[in-house]
Structure formats: C-alpha cells, structure tokens
C-alpha cells in the first residue's frame, strides 16, 4: 500500500487548554447538520428560545426516528429564518437567533446521571434527542447508525484517538485533555449498541491517552484492546487502514480479528458529545475547533457554539496579519473550501485554516495527461482518472465492475495531491459514490 510520510504540520506552540469562545450577538443555526437529513423548523420569527431548546426536528422522523434534533446554542429571540451557505458550500435554511436572556447550561452546575441504569434502547433515544452527530468521516446521526451496525452479530465500537487529517489536531487534543469523558462516552455507546468489544486506535507518536486506570473503570463490563498506528504516515486513520492494522496485530485476542469496515467507528469528539448528552444532559450545541493558518495572529483550539460565524472566531484570535486567500474547513487533505467569513460553525466543523495567497497553488485544472500518478499513489489500488472521466461523461466504456470500485475509496485525496493537471479526482469519486448510493 502506498504511504506518504511527513505529512504532519506542527504548530509553533502546543495547545494546553481549550477556552470557550465568546458568544456571538447573532447565531446562524442551519437546519441541515448531517448527510441526507433535512429538518423542519419548530420556531418562527419573533419566538423566544432558551439555550438547548429543540428548534428543528428531522423531516424523516417516520422513516428514521433516530435522526438528530437541532437545538438552540444560546438563549434569545429568533430574528428570522433565512437561507445561508454551509461550510461545504451547500445551502440550508437557518434560524438567526439574537442573544438575549439567561442560560440553561453554560455556567450552571450539572449533576451526573447514572447511565448504567438505562436500557440500551433508552440510551439510543437520549443520544438522538440530544442531537449527537458522529463526526467520523461523513456526518450521520450517531443513534441512527446503531440499527444498521446491529444487523451484524458481535459488532465492535472502534475509537480512533487521533486525527485522520494530519493538518489538524482537534481529535488528538480532545482525547489527551478529556480522556475520562471520552472513555465514558465510548462505554455508553458500546452499551447502547450492545457491542461485543471496543477497539482503541492510538497514535504511536502520542501514545494512548486513555490510561489503564480509566479503561478499568469504564470498560470493566466489556472486552477491549488497543492498537497503535503510525500517524506520521498518511493515510492511516481511515476505516480500511484501521481494519488492516488490527488484522495484522499479533498480540491481541483472536476475537478482534473479526473486525470489518462495517463496525461503528467513532472519534473523541463524538464520544465526548455522548458523555455530555447522557451524563450531563447537555445537547450537542458546541464543538471543539482548531483555528489556525499563517494569516492569523494567534492559533488555538476553542470550544465554539454552533452557529458562530467563522469571521467572528478569526477576530477572537487577534485578527489577520495577512490577506486571506482561502478558508479551508476540516483540514488540507480531507476538507472543503468555505465560501466566506459569514459561514457558521456546524456540528461537523473540526478545524478552520486561513491560507494566504502565498500558500495557494494554481486553482485552474487542465486535461488529464494520463501520467498514472493517481493510480500509483492510491492506497486502495483504484483508477481515479477513469472514474473521474466516467463521472464527467468523457468515458462511456467504463464497465460496471470498475465503477463499483468507487465504494472502496476512503476519500484520503492523495490522488488530488499528485495530479499535475489539478483535477478534482477525490471530489468526483465522492459524487460517484453518492450517485451509486455507496456510503
């Protein structure tokens, strides 16, 4: 398998804390927070809302009762319902909420719930009601994934403790600074799923932040194991990479060799959100965001309320020292380009990268020169050039068997990085997967 080394980008300073971001005077809360699920507004202009109040619920409630609700991230008044741009460039209706009133959760003492007293079904309903999204790869309601994964007997929960995109450090930060909460959230997920066992995937460079003491405390009723991945090489944190790593590991129990890509894969942010939802009763109204880039005066990781505009966060980090040429959301390799500073933070945002023009390459692309670089670098052995041409209607003779290989794509985007014609190969394969209904 081709591996690219030294993709890690080191910050000048190691982040020691994650302060809560300032609250914006206006929050823009989109009604689309997960793939394939639109929500209907439960509020209208002029309504007074409290922090944590459900303001939108899934349209597909009859077909999937476990899609995630959307909550108001702050108390206030709904100024209007309007169409806005999302971090991935798509559009959605959103509630514009003006900050006003007392808080229900921020600054309040929480009283931990004894979640072990709840049934798996009750935990599943709580996770859906609190709006928890699984941010591992594509965003889906975590509770809605349980039924699909349960169809397999003896399923696993797989927790990756580092970021799959080495240009951000969000998941690594959450795992290292909140190991007990991440472990307890993972235990709750495993209980709700009725999982056979838990697999922890740590970075060789950083080690496993979940100590033996924490593991013993929260994983006492379920089998678990830990494997180490070389996160200095890319890719190493996608589903197929993890499955391959576990199957090759010699010093683990044989039961873990049954792992497949159909298990429930989660990250530290998802586990932390479940901990807050079930133990503390706090809906998913905020997320950890790594804010970085040479344009900024200061980089950092902030706890940001959903609906906060990207430009507001840049101002909180001291503003810009250089003109911003592009805003990258969720990493250089797996992320997307945000259309502007007014785009709000959603549940799936993990990082914001402000790039100056000096770091941009020529954005224009040319015709495929058939160099074969994309085929050589692809970890899954795909033919990205042919799949791209088929999607664009330039190659009619591509057989169904070749088209079906698109489901193997992990969207690591290595093909993009080596293409001399700057073709959007990974994005095209992602569209092809949606067209053929591959998740």
GROMACS .gro file of C-alpha atoms in nm:
model
  439
    1UNK     CA    1   0.000   0.000   0.000
    2UNK     CA    2   0.148   0.341  -0.094
    3UNK     CA    3   0.206   0.558   0.211
    4UNK     CA    4   0.309   0.925   0.219
    5UNK     CA    5   0.532   1.020   0.512
    6UNK     CA    6   0.597   1.350   0.689
    7UNK     CA    7   0.254   1.497   0.623
    8UNK     CA    8   0.230   1.630   0.979
    9UNK     CA    9   0.214   2.006   1.020
   10UNK     CA   10   0.345   2.121   1.358
   11UNK     CA   11   0.207   2.428   1.533
   12UNK     CA   12   0.454   2.670   1.687
   13UNK     CA   13   0.303   2.610   2.031
   14UNK     CA   14   0.137   2.307   2.183
   15UNK     CA   15  -0.218   2.384   2.294
   16UNK     CA   16  -0.262   2.340   2.669
   17UNK     CA   17  -0.627   2.437   2.701
   18UNK     CA   18  -0.944   2.498   2.504
   19UNK     CA   19  -1.120   2.814   2.624
   20UNK     CA   20  -1.484   2.865   2.539
   21UNK     CA   21  -1.529   3.105   2.250
   22UNK     CA   22  -1.703   3.436   2.307
   23UNK     CA   23  -2.074   3.421   2.233
   24UNK     CA   24  -2.180   3.596   1.912
   25UNK     CA   25  -2.461   3.853   1.923
   26UNK     CA   26  -2.623   3.661   1.635
   27UNK     CA   27  -2.606   3.282   1.587
   28UNK     CA   28  -2.691   3.128   1.249
   29UNK     CA   29  -2.813   2.773   1.318
   30UNK     CA   30  -2.859   2.564   0.999
   31UNK     CA   31  -3.139   2.309   0.970
   32UNK     CA   32  -2.902   2.065   0.792
   33UNK     CA   33  -2.636   1.915   1.020
   34UNK     CA   34  -2.600   1.559   0.886
   35UNK     CA   35  -2.582   1.392   0.545
   36UNK     CA   36  -2.915   1.306   0.388
   37UNK     CA   37  -3.131   1.458   0.662
   38UNK     CA   38  -3.321   1.785   0.638
   39UNK     CA   39  -3.502   1.927   0.939
   40UNK     CA   40  -3.821   2.126   0.967
   41UNK     CA   41  -3.825   2.443   1.174
   42UNK     CA   42  -4.016   2.431   1.501
   43UNK     CA   43  -3.973   2.804   1.557
   44UNK     CA   44  -4.066   3.119   1.366
   45UNK     CA   45  -3.964   3.481   1.355
   46UNK     CA   46  -4.020   3.653   1.689
   47UNK     CA   47  -4.016   3.336   1.901
   48UNK     CA   48  -3.826   3.343   2.229
   49UNK     CA   49  -3.598   3.039   2.268
   50UNK     CA   50  -3.398   2.903   2.560
   51UNK     CA   51  -3.050   2.752   2.550
   52UNK     CA   52  -3.082   2.386   2.450
   53UNK     CA   53  -3.439   2.413   2.320
   54UNK     CA   54  -3.517   2.197   2.016
   55UNK     CA   55  -3.566   2.438   1.725
   56UNK     CA   56  -3.574   2.184   1.438
   57UNK     CA   57  -3.655   1.815   1.403
   58UNK     CA   58  -3.592   1.570   1.118
   59UNK     CA   59  -3.836   1.565   0.827
   60UNK     CA   60  -3.779   1.189   0.802
   61UNK     CA   61  -3.899   1.124   1.157
   62UNK     CA   62  -4.139   0.849   1.044
   63UNK     CA   63  -3.873   0.666   0.839
   64UNK     CA   64  -3.593   0.712   1.092
   65UNK     CA   65  -3.689   0.800   1.446
   66UNK     CA   66  -3.322   0.831   1.546
   67UNK     CA   67  -3.217   1.124   1.330
   68UNK     CA   68  -3.065   1.404   1.538
   69UNK     CA   69  -3.258   1.705   1.665
   70UNK     CA   70  -3.116   2.057   1.636
   71UNK     CA   71  -3.104   2.278   1.946
   72UNK     CA   72  -3.064   2.648   2.008
   73UNK     CA   73  -2.700   2.709   2.115
   74UNK     CA   74  -2.796   3.016   2.319
   75UNK     CA   75  -3.099   3.191   2.470
   76UNK     CA   76  -3.254   3.465   2.261
   77UNK     CA   77  -3.507   3.574   2.003
   78UNK     CA   78  -3.548   3.427   1.653
   79UNK     CA   79  -3.488   3.727   1.427
   80UNK     CA   80  -3.564   3.543   1.102
   81UNK     CA   81  -3.545   3.219   0.910
   82UNK     CA   82  -3.317   3.261   0.609
   83UNK     CA   83  -3.111   3.063   0.358
   84UNK     CA   84  -2.736   3.060   0.431
   85UNK     CA   85  -2.420   2.895   0.297
   86UNK     CA   86  -2.276   2.595   0.483
   87UNK     CA   87  -1.907   2.513   0.537
   88UNK     CA   88  -1.912   2.266   0.244
   89UNK     CA   89  -2.055   2.526   0.005
   90UNK     CA   90  -2.413   2.392   0.008
   91UNK     CA   91  -2.708   2.596   0.131
   92UNK     CA   92  -2.965   2.547   0.405
   93UNK     CA   93  -3.239   2.734   0.584
   94UNK     CA   94  -3.125   2.853   0.924
   95UNK     CA   95  -3.262   3.022   1.234
   96UNK     CA   96  -3.095   3.356   1.308
   97UNK     CA   97  -3.101   3.389   1.689
   98UNK     CA   98  -3.019   3.714   1.869
   99UNK     CA   99  -2.856   3.657   2.208
  100UNK     CA  100  -3.081   3.757   2.498
  101UNK     CA  101  -3.181   3.606   2.831
  102UNK     CA  102  -3.047   3.360   3.089
  103UNK     CA  103  -2.853   3.043   3.016
  104UNK     CA  104  -2.970   2.692   3.100
  105UNK     CA  105  -2.635   2.510   3.076
  106UNK     CA  106  -2.338   2.748   3.043
  107UNK     CA  107  -2.218   2.844   3.389
  108UNK     CA  108  -2.458   2.602   3.557
  109UNK     CA  109  -2.358   2.307   3.774
  110UNK     CA  110  -2.452   1.971   3.627
  111UNK     CA  111  -2.543   1.661   3.826
  112UNK     CA  112  -2.410   1.343   3.661
  113UNK     CA  113  -2.669   1.083   3.570
  114UNK     CA  114  -2.616   0.713   3.644
  115UNK     CA  115  -2.644   0.598   3.284
  116UNK     CA  116  -2.589   0.229   3.368
  117UNK     CA  117  -2.947   0.222   3.495
  118UNK     CA  118  -3.084   0.292   3.146
  119UNK     CA  119  -3.159   0.026   2.885
  120UNK     CA  120  -2.971   0.031   2.551
  121UNK     CA  121  -3.288   0.148   2.379
  122UNK     CA  122  -3.328   0.438   2.623
  123UNK     CA  123  -2.966   0.542   2.568
  124UNK     CA  124  -3.020   0.536   2.192
  125UNK     CA  125  -3.324   0.765   2.225
  126UNK     CA  126  -3.132   1.002   2.453
  127UNK     CA  127  -2.843   1.029   2.206
  128UNK     CA  128  -3.084   1.111   1.923
  129UNK     CA  129  -3.286   1.355   2.132
  130UNK     CA  130  -2.970   1.544   2.232
  131UNK     CA  131  -2.872   1.577   1.864
  132UNK     CA  132  -2.541   1.388   1.870
  133UNK     CA  133  -2.372   1.359   1.529
  134UNK     CA  134  -2.096   1.105   1.458
  135UNK     CA  135  -1.816   1.314   1.306
  136UNK     CA  136  -1.602   1.019   1.198
  137UNK     CA  137  -1.577   1.067   0.817
  138UNK     CA  138  -1.923   1.161   0.684
  139UNK     CA  139  -2.164   1.318   0.938
  140UNK     CA  140  -2.455   1.099   1.042
  141UNK     CA  141  -2.679   1.088   1.344
  142UNK     CA  142  -2.499   0.853   1.581
  143UNK     CA  143  -2.819   0.691   1.709
  144UNK     CA  144  -2.937   0.620   1.354
  145UNK     CA  145  -2.618   0.421   1.288
  146UNK     CA  146  -2.686   0.179   1.573
  147UNK     CA  147  -2.962  -0.016   1.398
  148UNK     CA  148  -2.753  -0.062   1.085
  149UNK     CA  149  -2.444  -0.180   1.276
  150UNK     CA  150  -2.650  -0.411   1.499
  151UNK     CA  151  -2.752  -0.615   1.194
  152UNK     CA  152  -2.410  -0.773   1.223
  153UNK     CA  153  -2.372  -1.011   1.513
  154UNK     CA  154  -2.094  -0.935   1.760
  155UNK     CA  155  -2.023  -0.582   1.634
  156UNK     CA  156  -1.739  -0.361   1.761
  157UNK     CA  157  -1.704   0.004   1.859
  158UNK     CA  158  -1.380   0.142   1.716
  159UNK     CA  159  -1.244   0.463   1.870
  160UNK     CA  160  -0.970   0.641   1.674
  161UNK     CA  161  -0.781   0.867   1.918
  162UNK     CA  162  -0.609   1.092   1.663
  163UNK     CA  163  -0.700   1.298   1.356
  164UNK     CA  164  -0.714   1.125   1.018
  165UNK     CA  165  -0.612   1.457   0.856
  166UNK     CA  166  -0.264   1.548   0.987
  167UNK     CA  167  -0.317   1.921   0.926
  168UNK     CA  168  -0.545   1.945   1.228
  169UNK     CA  169  -0.513   1.833   1.592
  170UNK     CA  170  -0.871   1.853   1.724
  171UNK     CA  171  -0.941   1.487   1.799
  172UNK     CA  172  -0.592   1.434   1.941
  173UNK     CA  173  -0.647   1.732   2.171
  174UNK     CA  174  -0.987   1.614   2.297
  175UNK     CA  175  -0.853   1.262   2.360
  176UNK     CA  176  -0.549   1.384   2.555
  177UNK     CA  177  -0.726   1.655   2.758
  178UNK     CA  178  -1.055   1.475   2.830
  179UNK     CA  179  -0.960   1.103   2.841
  180UNK     CA  180  -1.208   1.008   3.115
  181UNK     CA  181  -1.502   1.175   2.938
  182UNK     CA  182  -1.403   1.019   2.605
  183UNK     CA  183  -1.373   0.674   2.766
  184UNK     CA  184  -1.708   0.704   2.945
  185UNK     CA  185  -1.877   0.827   2.626
  186UNK     CA  186  -1.734   0.528   2.440
  187UNK     CA  187  -1.862   0.291   2.710
  188UNK     CA  188  -2.210   0.445   2.678
  189UNK     CA  189  -2.202   0.397   2.301
  190UNK     CA  190  -2.090   0.035   2.337
  191UNK     CA  191  -2.373  -0.029   2.585
  192UNK     CA  192  -2.636   0.134   2.364
  193UNK     CA  193  -2.509  -0.062   2.064
  194UNK     CA  194  -2.483  -0.390   2.259
  195UNK     CA  195  -2.133  -0.419   2.116
  196UNK     CA  196  -1.912  -0.724   2.150
  197UNK     CA  197  -1.596  -0.525   2.228
  198UNK     CA  198  -1.414  -0.192   2.196
  199UNK     CA  199  -1.104  -0.127   1.986
  200UNK     CA  200  -0.890   0.177   2.076
  201UNK     CA  201  -0.663   0.302   1.799
  202UNK     CA  202  -0.389   0.528   1.935
  203UNK     CA  203  -0.103   0.715   1.772
  204UNK     CA  204   0.246   0.572   1.815
  205UNK     CA  205   0.379   0.926   1.840
  206UNK     CA  206   0.141   1.045   2.113
  207UNK     CA  207   0.063   0.715   2.285
  208UNK     CA  208  -0.271   0.609   2.430
  209UNK     CA  209  -0.421   0.890   2.643
  210UNK     CA  210  -0.675   0.651   2.799
  211UNK     CA  211  -0.482   0.504   3.090
  212UNK     CA  212  -0.522   0.156   3.236
  213UNK     CA  213  -0.697   0.311   3.536
  214UNK     CA  214  -0.954   0.483   3.315
  215UNK     CA  215  -1.001   0.172   3.099
  216UNK     CA  216  -1.056  -0.046   3.404
  217UNK     CA  217  -1.311   0.198   3.540
  218UNK     CA  218  -1.526   0.237   3.228
  219UNK     CA  219  -1.462  -0.080   3.028
  220UNK     CA  220  -1.499  -0.328   3.313
  221UNK     CA  221  -1.806  -0.493   3.159
  222UNK     CA  222  -1.681  -0.518   2.801
  223UNK     CA  223  -1.373  -0.657   2.630
  224UNK     CA  224  -1.135  -0.403   2.480
  225UNK     CA  225  -0.796  -0.383   2.314
  226UNK     CA  226  -0.561  -0.110   2.196
  227UNK     CA  227  -0.351  -0.094   1.880
  228UNK     CA  228  -0.105   0.173   1.769
  229UNK     CA  229  -0.094   0.342   1.429
  230UNK     CA  230   0.195   0.535   1.281
  231UNK     CA  231   0.022   0.872   1.242
  232UNK     CA  232   0.334   1.025   1.085
  233UNK     CA  233   0.236   0.837   0.769
  234UNK     CA  234  -0.070   0.913   0.560
  235UNK     CA  235  -0.324   0.764   0.526
  236UNK     CA  236  -0.351   0.566   0.849
  237UNK     CA  237  -0.674   0.671   1.019
  238UNK     CA  238  -0.945   0.566   0.775
  239UNK     CA  239  -1.166   0.261   0.824
  240UNK     CA  240  -0.976   0.028   0.592
  241UNK     CA  241  -0.640   0.135   0.738
  242UNK     CA  242  -0.763   0.058   1.089
  243UNK     CA  243  -0.913  -0.279   0.992
  244UNK     CA  244  -0.588  -0.379   0.820
  245UNK     CA  245  -0.388  -0.266   1.125
  246UNK     CA  246  -0.597  -0.474   1.367
  247UNK     CA  247  -0.588  -0.785   1.149
  248UNK     CA  248  -0.208  -0.766   1.126
  249UNK     CA  249  -0.161  -0.712   1.501
  250UNK     CA  250  -0.009  -1.025   1.656
  251UNK     CA  251  -0.051  -0.950   2.026
  252UNK     CA  252  -0.429  -0.924   2.054
  253UNK     CA  253  -0.706  -1.171   2.126
  254UNK     CA  254  -0.832  -1.367   1.825
  255UNK     CA  255  -1.187  -1.230   1.865
  256UNK     CA  256  -1.069  -0.889   1.741
  257UNK     CA  257  -0.956  -1.039   1.410
  258UNK     CA  258  -1.323  -1.048   1.303
  259UNK     CA  259  -1.328  -0.669   1.263
  260UNK     CA  260  -1.463  -0.525   0.934
  261UNK     CA  261  -1.533  -0.181   0.791
  262UNK     CA  262  -1.900  -0.228   0.893
  263UNK     CA  263  -1.830  -0.169   1.264
  264UNK     CA  264  -1.923   0.156   1.440
  265UNK     CA  265  -1.624   0.389   1.402
  266UNK     CA  266  -1.615   0.699   1.622
  267UNK     CA  267  -1.374   0.976   1.718
  268UNK     CA  268  -1.305   1.154   2.051
  269UNK     CA  269  -1.535   1.448   1.969
  270UNK     CA  270  -1.828   1.209   1.916
  271UNK     CA  271  -1.754   1.020   2.239
  272UNK     CA  272  -1.724   1.349   2.431
  273UNK     CA  273  -2.059   1.469   2.289
  274UNK     CA  274  -2.224   1.144   2.405
  275UNK     CA  275  -2.076   1.188   2.753
  276UNK     CA  276  -2.221   1.540   2.778
  277UNK     CA  277  -2.557   1.432   2.635
  278UNK     CA  278  -2.615   1.128   2.856
  279UNK     CA  279  -2.420   1.203   3.175
  280UNK     CA  280  -2.467   1.581   3.189
  281UNK     CA  281  -2.791   1.617   2.990
  282UNK     CA  282  -2.636   1.877   2.758
  283UNK     CA  283  -2.744   1.872   2.391
  284UNK     CA  284  -2.481   1.892   2.117
  285UNK     CA  285  -2.469   2.271   2.089
  286UNK     CA  286  -2.094   2.325   2.062
  287UNK     CA  287  -1.779   2.163   1.929
  288UNK     CA  288  -1.401   2.190   1.956
  289UNK     CA  289  -1.250   2.379   1.663
  290UNK     CA  290  -0.882   2.405   1.571
  291UNK     CA  291  -0.831   2.757   1.432
  292UNK     CA  292  -0.502   2.803   1.251
  293UNK     CA  293  -0.319   2.940   0.947
  294UNK     CA  294  -0.039   3.184   0.865
  295UNK     CA  295  -0.293   3.463   0.818
  296UNK     CA  296  -0.385   3.462   1.187
  297UNK     CA  297  -0.210   3.645   1.467
  298UNK     CA  298  -0.275   3.357   1.710
  299UNK     CA  299  -0.374   2.991   1.660
  300UNK     CA  300  -0.571   2.787   1.908
  301UNK     CA  301  -0.843   2.536   1.990
  302UNK     CA  302  -1.171   2.689   2.103
  303UNK     CA  303  -1.495   2.541   2.235
  304UNK     CA  304  -1.733   2.707   1.990
  305UNK     CA  305  -2.112   2.732   1.995
  306UNK     CA  306  -2.292   2.605   1.686
  307UNK     CA  307  -2.398   2.896   1.465
  308UNK     CA  308  -2.094   3.117   1.538
  309UNK     CA  309  -1.968   3.283   1.214
  310UNK     CA  310  -1.616   3.190   1.104
  311UNK     CA  311  -1.514   3.557   1.082
  312UNK     CA  312  -1.611   3.607   1.448
  313UNK     CA  313  -1.361   3.337   1.550
  314UNK     CA  314  -1.084   3.497   1.344
  315UNK     CA  315  -1.141   3.825   1.528
  316UNK     CA  316  -1.122   3.641   1.861
  317UNK     CA  317  -0.781   3.504   1.759
  318UNK     CA  318  -0.645   3.856   1.715
  319UNK     CA  319  -0.742   3.913   1.355
  320UNK     CA  320  -0.532   3.873   1.043
  321UNK     CA  321  -0.171   3.964   0.971
  322UNK     CA  322  -0.204   3.871   0.604
  323UNK     CA  323  -0.482   3.884   0.349
  324UNK     CA  324  -0.685   3.561   0.344
  325UNK     CA  325  -0.697   3.392   0.004
  326UNK     CA  326  -0.886   3.076   0.104
  327UNK     CA  327  -1.066   2.931   0.406
  328UNK     CA  328  -1.028   2.553   0.447
  329UNK     CA  329  -1.268   2.365   0.675
  330UNK     CA  330  -1.168   2.030   0.832
  331UNK     CA  331  -0.814   2.001   0.702
  332UNK     CA  332  -0.596   2.040   0.395
  333UNK     CA  333  -0.637   1.682   0.276
  334UNK     CA  334  -0.993   1.584   0.361
  335UNK     CA  335  -1.156   1.925   0.398
  336UNK     CA  336  -1.357   2.167   0.184
  337UNK     CA  337  -1.335   2.533   0.093
  338UNK     CA  338  -1.572   2.761   0.284
  339UNK     CA  339  -1.743   3.026   0.071
  340UNK     CA  340  -1.686   3.317   0.312
  341UNK     CA  341  -1.647   3.463   0.661
  342UNK     CA  342  -2.023   3.458   0.728
  343UNK     CA  343  -2.039   3.077   0.716
  344UNK     CA  344  -2.138   2.942   1.060
  345UNK     CA  345  -1.982   2.665   1.263
  346UNK     CA  346  -2.186   2.344   1.241
  347UNK     CA  347  -2.161   2.019   1.439
  348UNK     CA  348  -1.920   1.871   1.187
  349UNK     CA  349  -1.658   2.150   1.186
  350UNK     CA  350  -1.329   2.047   1.349
  351UNK     CA  351  -1.085   2.300   1.206
  352UNK     CA  352  -1.065   2.631   1.022
  353UNK     CA  353  -0.748   2.704   0.824
  354UNK     CA  354  -0.692   3.055   0.688
  355UNK     CA  355  -0.448   3.041   0.395
  356UNK     CA  356  -0.262   3.340   0.247
  357UNK     CA  357  -0.219   3.370  -0.129
  358UNK     CA  358   0.149   3.272  -0.097
  359UNK     CA  359   0.044   2.917   0.003
  360UNK     CA  360  -0.202   2.864  -0.281
  361UNK     CA  361  -0.131   2.666  -0.595
  362UNK     CA  362  -0.279   2.738  -0.935
  363UNK     CA  363  -0.650   2.661  -0.890
  364UNK     CA  364  -0.710   2.602  -1.261
  365UNK     CA  365  -0.701   2.248  -1.394
  366UNK     CA  366  -0.609   2.108  -1.732
  367UNK     CA  367  -0.689   1.790  -1.923
  368UNK     CA  368  -0.573   1.455  -1.792
  369UNK     CA  369  -0.223   1.376  -1.922
  370UNK     CA  370  -0.258   1.003  -1.839
  371UNK     CA  371   0.057   1.003  -1.626
  372UNK     CA  372  -0.078   0.734  -1.395
  373UNK     CA  373   0.032   0.911  -1.076
  374UNK     CA  374  -0.314   0.890  -0.920
  375UNK     CA  375  -0.327   0.514  -0.977
  376UNK     CA  376   0.018   0.463  -0.829
  377UNK     CA  377  -0.048   0.660  -0.510
  378UNK     CA  378  -0.399   0.529  -0.439
  379UNK     CA  379  -0.388   0.311  -0.122
  380UNK     CA  380  -0.686   0.108  -0.249
  381UNK     CA  381  -0.548   0.047  -0.599
  382UNK     CA  382  -0.826   0.241  -0.775
  383UNK     CA  383  -0.816   0.415  -1.113
  384UNK     CA  384  -0.917   0.770  -1.012
  385UNK     CA  385  -0.859   0.908  -1.361
  386UNK     CA  386  -1.106   0.668  -1.524
  387UNK     CA  387  -1.366   0.719  -1.251
  388UNK     CA  388  -1.333   1.096  -1.294
  389UNK     CA  389  -1.372   1.071  -1.671
  390UNK     CA  390  -1.678   0.849  -1.634
  391UNK     CA  391  -1.847   1.092  -1.398
  392UNK     CA  392  -1.779   1.380  -1.638
  393UNK     CA  393  -1.921   1.182  -1.930
  394UNK     CA  394  -1.586   1.168  -2.109
  395UNK     CA  395  -1.550   0.790  -2.092
  396UNK     CA  396  -1.859   0.587  -2.180
  397UNK     CA  397  -1.689   0.247  -2.198
  398UNK     CA  398  -1.608   0.215  -1.827
  399UNK     CA  399  -1.752  -0.115  -1.704
  400UNK     CA  400  -1.981  -0.151  -1.407
  401UNK     CA  401  -1.717  -0.353  -1.221
  402UNK     CA  402  -1.478  -0.058  -1.236
  403UNK     CA  403  -1.747   0.187  -1.128
  404UNK     CA  404  -1.821  -0.036  -0.829
  405UNK     CA  405  -1.463   0.009  -0.708
  406UNK     CA  406  -1.558   0.365  -0.610
  407UNK     CA  407  -1.709   0.225  -0.289
  408UNK     CA  408  -1.355   0.135  -0.176
  409UNK     CA  409  -1.244   0.499  -0.184
  410UNK     CA  410  -1.166   0.639   0.162
  411UNK     CA  411  -1.151   0.998   0.028
  412UNK     CA  412  -0.794   1.042   0.153
  413UNK     CA  413  -0.741   1.272  -0.151
  414UNK     CA  414  -0.386   1.155  -0.224
  415UNK     CA  415  -0.485   1.140  -0.591
  416UNK     CA  416  -0.556   1.514  -0.581
  417UNK     CA  417  -0.215   1.588  -0.430
  418UNK     CA  418  -0.017   1.418  -0.709
  419UNK     CA  419  -0.228   1.513  -1.012
  420UNK     CA  420  -0.024   1.751  -1.234
  421UNK     CA  421  -0.346   1.868  -1.403
  422UNK     CA  422  -0.504   1.967  -1.067
  423UNK     CA  423  -0.813   1.757  -1.139
  424UNK     CA  424  -1.072   1.722  -0.857
  425UNK     CA  425  -1.039   1.344  -0.852
  426UNK     CA  426  -1.135   1.273  -0.490
  427UNK     CA  427  -1.435   1.506  -0.508
  428UNK     CA  428  -1.552   1.338  -0.828
  429UNK     CA  429  -1.526   0.990  -0.677
  430UNK     CA  430  -1.724   1.115  -0.376
  431UNK     CA  431  -2.001   1.227  -0.612
  432UNK     CA  432  -1.986   0.894  -0.791
  433UNK     CA  433  -2.028   0.711  -0.458
  434UNK     CA  434  -2.339   0.918  -0.381
  435UNK     CA  435  -2.474   0.854  -0.731
  436UNK     CA  436  -2.434   0.481  -0.681
  437UNK     CA  437  -2.561   0.502  -0.322
  438UNK     CA  438  -2.237   0.394  -0.157
  439UNK     CA  439  -2.171   0.538   0.190
   0.00000   0.00000   0.00000
